Amino acid sequence: MWLQEGKPYVLKVVREAEQRLIRDGSRNKEYLSITGIPAFNKLSAKLILGEDSPAIHEKRVCTAQCLSGTGSLRVGAEFLAKHYPQKVIYIPTPTWGNHPKVFTLGGLQVKSYRYYDPKTRGLDYEGLLDDLRAAPSDAVVLLHACAHNPTGVDPTREQWEGIRQIIRSKNMLPFFDSAYQGFASGSLDEDAHAVRLFAADGGECLIAQSYAKNMGLYGERVGALSIVCASESVATRVDSQLKLVIRPMYSNPPIHGAAIVATVLGDRGLYQEWTVELKAMADRIIRMRHLLYEALRARGTPGNWEHIIKQIGMFTFTGLTKEQVNFMTKEYHVYMTSDGRISMAGLSSRTVPHLANAIHAAVTKRV
Amino acid sequence: MAVATDASRFHAVPMAPPDPILGVSEAFRADTSDLKLNLGVGAYRTEDLQPYVLNVVKKAEKLMLEKGENKEYLPIEGLAAFNKATAELLLGADNPVIKEGRIATVQGLSGTGSLRLAAAFIQRYLPGVKVLISSPTWGNHKNILNDAGVPWSEYRYFDPKTVGLDFDGMLADMKDAPNGSIILLHGCAHNPTGIDPTTEQWDIIADVIQEKEHIAFFDVAYQGFASGSLDEDANSVRRFAARGMELFVAQSYSKNLGLYAERIGATNVITTSPELALRIKSQLKRLARPMYSNPPVHGARIVANVVGDPALFDEWRAEMQLMAGRIKQVRQKLYDELVAKDKSGKDWSFILKQIGMFSFTGLSQSQSENMTNKWHVYMTKDGRISLAGLSSAKCGYLADAIIDSYYNVQ
């Protein structure tokens, strides 16, 4: 049983968009501009910030097509290292394994703030606030927009507001990593709540978007970096400087995936179909969560397993120890990362009972 | 809690100038004149001055669509079938380097991305070592090295007096550099000058590099496009590899397969043992992961499909000869027009001697600006024109523009 990463499948709307593109004889493979497909950029900004975003209407947002989430984060980091006075970024503990290196190689100093509380298997909210309070003013703060990776623990709306207040009062710069919009709750708007909360207060922020998961475009490397600025004039200048970061890195971005996204987002019918497919994908994962939770309760597995249904998104931080994980791999052929994280996307109703048995055994054998 | 709108953290960020090469196309697009001609970026155009998607590429994409390929992440090093194909294209499938496993190949984001990955490797594992680049060279080389944190200096290359290679200057500068430097060489069709060393000169360059224990770093962006033959254009790299030299090679499929926007290329490191090649590959991956995680699949699949099918591969060779052939034709036509119109007896034959997409006209910056401002001919300020963007029909007009700019502007 492979629970390290779910097997991706190709969405119907993606296949359809791709067919249209490849059959379109008027298209060619000329270099995109350095910041990519303009329609893709506009649609991506609208997707995350909302149709009626004042920042977009006031032309305060510059967007560059980048290589999925990683590429967007890296370009953002290099831009900040060149132009932002406080070259330190605070990242949550734990966070996606690649974050520290992306920022370090991008030229920023990396520090941490408390995030996951292993005792509650939830958010260490007070620890988070304390660490941000103690951080220097102006520091950059990395925030997972939704479906925190790897824990699946997200702040509540009230907690997001508390985080926003600290960040704004200390003049810190939020940098959102949005890799699961629509995939977490099933609702694109719901999953954009935190980003929009921050954008609504008129302040600045960076947003890295990925279409790897929510459009299943993993290998095509599609994403966008948006920088919400205080004014249109700043946004124009920032945009010109993003080009100077991108040109010596890869000159201009790959066309195929972004053209697919632009086709889907720009067509009312395809967009609708996408939201339906997305909700189905998210609902399936939520169903797996409930199935696993019920299965553990049915076996009387000791411990509180509510976090399985409270956590959000692709991953669950089970709280299992390294030894328990090893045991499960050896005895039950369950493959997962040693930090106890499982990918819910890798589960099916057929395989949940086996996983529940494995967890039950690991916990009761006092491994 | 609103925030004051003039309190931008980026208020001091200056407006960046447009890219000297890519910015030319932007300016061209904005020009409304019927006479306009885009000789800026090196993107191939047909005689009708239309962008060209190769037939083999269209066939490959249809095949891929029919197969219903998935969109899973590639491994960090890219598509295995592509990596195998690209190394074999570069060196020849029977090359001992490949048979002995002495090459590390990682799929990269076309030429730029592959150069940048190699530069990042150099910065980390050869710290302080300088890369010598030709004067002039592709404008983005400096930016790539700067952003990668790699020091660089220039070696003499272009001789404006002969409009040819300053071979003595080149050798002298390579000899002057500290031992163990890195020499960035254009595999063929030097950009922007179009001036390539002869085979004899390549051998002497290799001698000097070996004496000085330098490492050769080849930028191969035009394999197949310069002469029309994939093997001929790889001659320089293969001769160096045959000497057992360690090499960096960045490849691009932007021009020769017309895959510009798909961003497909490769970083190759040729070394002394398969074990070392494995270690180097592992470190290239460690540098790629925090840059973009893994490379885009689409372009890689196209290349693998074209190279992997003998019929498509042959068709590709034919299309490439067509493209290279058209460029040679316009070179000749432009030369003929210049000779016919310029009564001063100036020697324009350098145009015929230059190789590849570009011609270094010898026009100064102000003369190049005249080309644009008066004649609506878009080119880079260093006097480089892309013949790929020129049609036979426009050669007369271009000749007029060049003659006017050369003689009437200081």
Coordinates of C-alpha atoms in Angstrom, one line a residue, chain A residues 5 7-8 10 14-15 18-19 22-23 27-34 67 70-71 74 78-80 82-85 96 98 101-102 105 138 164-165 168-169 171-174 201-204 206 212-213 216-221 227-231 234 236-238 240-241 243-245 247-256 260, chain B residues 1-17 19 21-22 26 29 41-45 51-53 57-58 61-62 64-65 67-74 109-110 112-114 116 124 138 140 143-145 147 252 254-255 258-263 286-298 301-302:
Chain A
E5 CA 1.9 10.3 -2.7
K7 CA -1.3 8.5 -8.0
P8 CA -2.4 11.4 -10.1
V10 CA -5.8 13.3 -15.7
V14 CA -7.7 18.9 -18.9
R15 CA -8.0 16.2 -21.5
E18 CA -5.6 19.7 -24.4
Q19 CA -7.5 18.2 -27.4
I22 CA -3.5 20.4 -30.1
R23 CA -6.3 20.6 -32.8
R27 CA -1.3 27.9 -32.4
N28 CA 2.5 27.8 -32.5
K29 CA 5.4 27.3 -30.1
E30 CA 6.9 30.8 -30.1
Y31 CA 8.6 31.9 -26.9
L32 CA 6.2 33.2 -24.3
S33 CA 7.1 36.5 -22.8
I34 CA 9.3 36.3 -19.7
L67 CA 7.1 26.7 -12.7
T70 CA 8.3 25.6 -6.4
G71 CA 9.2 27.9 -9.2
R74 CA 11.9 30.5 -5.8
E78 CA 15.0 35.8 -5.3
F79 CA 13.0 39.0 -5.9
L80 CA 12.8 39.6 -2.1
K82 CA 17.3 41.6 -4.3
H83 CA 14.7 44.2 -3.3
Y84 CA 13.3 43.7 0.2
P85 CA 15.3 45.1 3.1
W96 CA 7.0 21.1 3.2
N98 CA 11.6 21.7 0.1
K101 CA 16.2 25.1 0.5
V102 CA 14.0 27.0 -1.9
L105 CA 19.1 29.1 -2.3
D138 CA 9.3 43.6 8.4
R164 CA -3.3 38.8 10.2
Q165 CA -3.4 41.4 13.0
R168 CA 0.1 43.8 9.9
S169 CA 0.9 45.4 13.2
N171 CA 4.7 45.4 9.2
M172 CA 5.6 41.8 8.3
L173 CA 5.3 40.6 4.7
P174 CA 3.1 37.6 4.2
D201 CA -6.9 45.0 4.3
G202 CA -5.1 46.8 1.5
G203 CA -1.7 45.5 2.6
E204 CA 0.9 43.8 0.4
L206 CA 3.2 37.5 -2.2
A212 CA -0.2 20.6 -9.8
K213 CA -2.9 19.2 -7.6
G216 CA -3.7 17.5 -11.8
L217 CA -1.1 19.1 -14.0
Y218 CA 1.8 17.9 -11.8
G219 CA 4.4 17.2 -14.6
E220 CA 3.5 20.2 -16.7
R221 CA 4.8 22.6 -14.0
I227 CA 2.6 40.2 -5.8
V228 CA -0.1 42.4 -4.3
C229 CA 1.4 45.9 -4.1
A230 CA 0.3 49.1 -2.5
S231 CA -0.1 51.0 -5.8
V234 CA 4.8 49.9 -7.7
T236 CA 4.5 47.9 -12.7
R237 CA 8.0 48.4 -11.4
V238 CA 7.9 45.1 -9.5
S240 CA 9.7 44.6 -14.5
Q241 CA 12.1 43.4 -11.8
K243 CA 11.6 39.7 -15.4
L244 CA 15.2 40.3 -14.4
V245 CA 15.0 37.4 -12.0
R247 CA 15.4 35.7 -17.5
P248 CA 18.7 34.3 -16.1
M249 CA 16.9 31.4 -14.6
Y250 CA 15.1 29.9 -17.5
S251 CA 14.3 32.9 -19.9
N252 CA 10.5 32.3 -20.1
P253 CA 8.1 29.6 -18.8
P254 CA 6.8 26.5 -20.6
I255 CA 3.6 27.0 -22.6
H256 CA 1.7 23.7 -22.5
I260 CA -4.4 24.3 -20.6
Chain B
M1 CA -7.6 47.4 9.8
A2 CA -6.6 49.1 6.6
V3 CA -3.1 49.9 5.7
A4 CA -2.0 53.3 4.1
T5 CA -1.7 52.8 0.4
D6 CA 1.5 54.8 0.0
A7 CA 3.3 52.6 2.5
S8 CA 4.7 50.1 0.0
R9 CA 7.7 48.0 1.0
F10 CA 8.7 48.1 -2.6
H11 CA 8.5 51.9 -3.2
A12 CA 12.2 52.1 -4.0
V13 CA 12.2 49.3 -6.6
P14 CA 13.3 50.9 -9.8
M15 CA 11.8 50.2 -13.3
A16 CA 14.0 47.6 -15.0
P17 CA 14.9 48.3 -18.6
D19 CA 15.4 42.8 -22.1
I21 CA 16.8 40.7 -26.9
L22 CA 13.3 39.8 -25.9
E26 CA 7.9 43.6 -27.9
R29 CA 4.8 44.1 -32.0
V41 CA 15.2 37.2 -31.5
G42 CA 16.6 34.0 -33.0
A43 CA 13.3 32.3 -33.8
Y44 CA 13.0 30.6 -37.2
R45 CA 10.4 32.0 -39.7
P51 CA 6.4 30.9 -37.1
Y52 CA 7.1 27.3 -37.9
V53 CA 5.9 24.3 -36.0
V57 CA 6.4 17.9 -33.7
K58 CA 2.7 18.0 -34.8
E61 CA 1.9 15.6 -30.2
K62 CA -1.0 13.7 -32.0
M64 CA 1.0 11.6 -27.4
L65 CA -2.7 12.6 -27.3
K67 CA -1.7 7.4 -26.2
G68 CA -3.4 9.4 -23.5
E69 CA -0.2 10.0 -21.5
N70 CA -0.6 11.0 -17.9
K71 CA 0.8 14.1 -16.3
E72 CA 2.6 12.6 -13.3
Y73 CA 5.7 14.4 -12.0
L74 CA 8.8 13.6 -13.8
L109 CA 14.7 24.3 -19.0
S110 CA 16.0 24.7 -22.5
T112 CA 19.0 29.0 -20.3
G113 CA 17.9 26.6 -17.6
S114 CA 20.6 24.1 -18.4
R116 CA 21.9 28.0 -15.0
R124 CA 28.9 25.1 -5.2
W138 CA 24.9 35.9 -25.9
N140 CA 22.1 36.4 -21.1
N143 CA 23.1 37.5 -16.2
I144 CA 23.1 33.7 -15.7
L145 CA 26.6 33.7 -14.2
D147 CA 22.7 35.4 -10.6
S252 CA 18.6 23.4 -26.3
S254 CA 14.3 25.5 -29.0
K255 CA 15.6 26.1 -32.5
G258 CA 11.2 24.6 -32.9
L259 CA 10.2 23.8 -29.3
Y260 CA 11.0 27.4 -28.1
A261 CA 8.1 27.7 -25.7
E262 CA 8.2 24.2 -24.3
R263 CA 11.6 24.9 -22.6
R286 CA 19.9 18.7 -5.4
L287 CA 20.3 22.0 -7.2
A288 CA 17.3 21.6 -9.5
R289 CA 14.9 20.6 -6.7
P290 CA 14.8 24.0 -4.9
M291 CA 14.6 25.8 -8.3
Y292 CA 11.6 24.1 -9.9
S293 CA 11.4 20.6 -8.3
N294 CA 11.2 18.7 -11.6
P295 CA 11.1 19.7 -15.3
P296 CA 8.1 20.0 -17.6
V297 CA 7.1 16.8 -19.3
H298 CA 5.5 18.0 -22.6
R301 CA 8.0 13.7 -24.5
I302 CA 8.0 15.3 -27.9

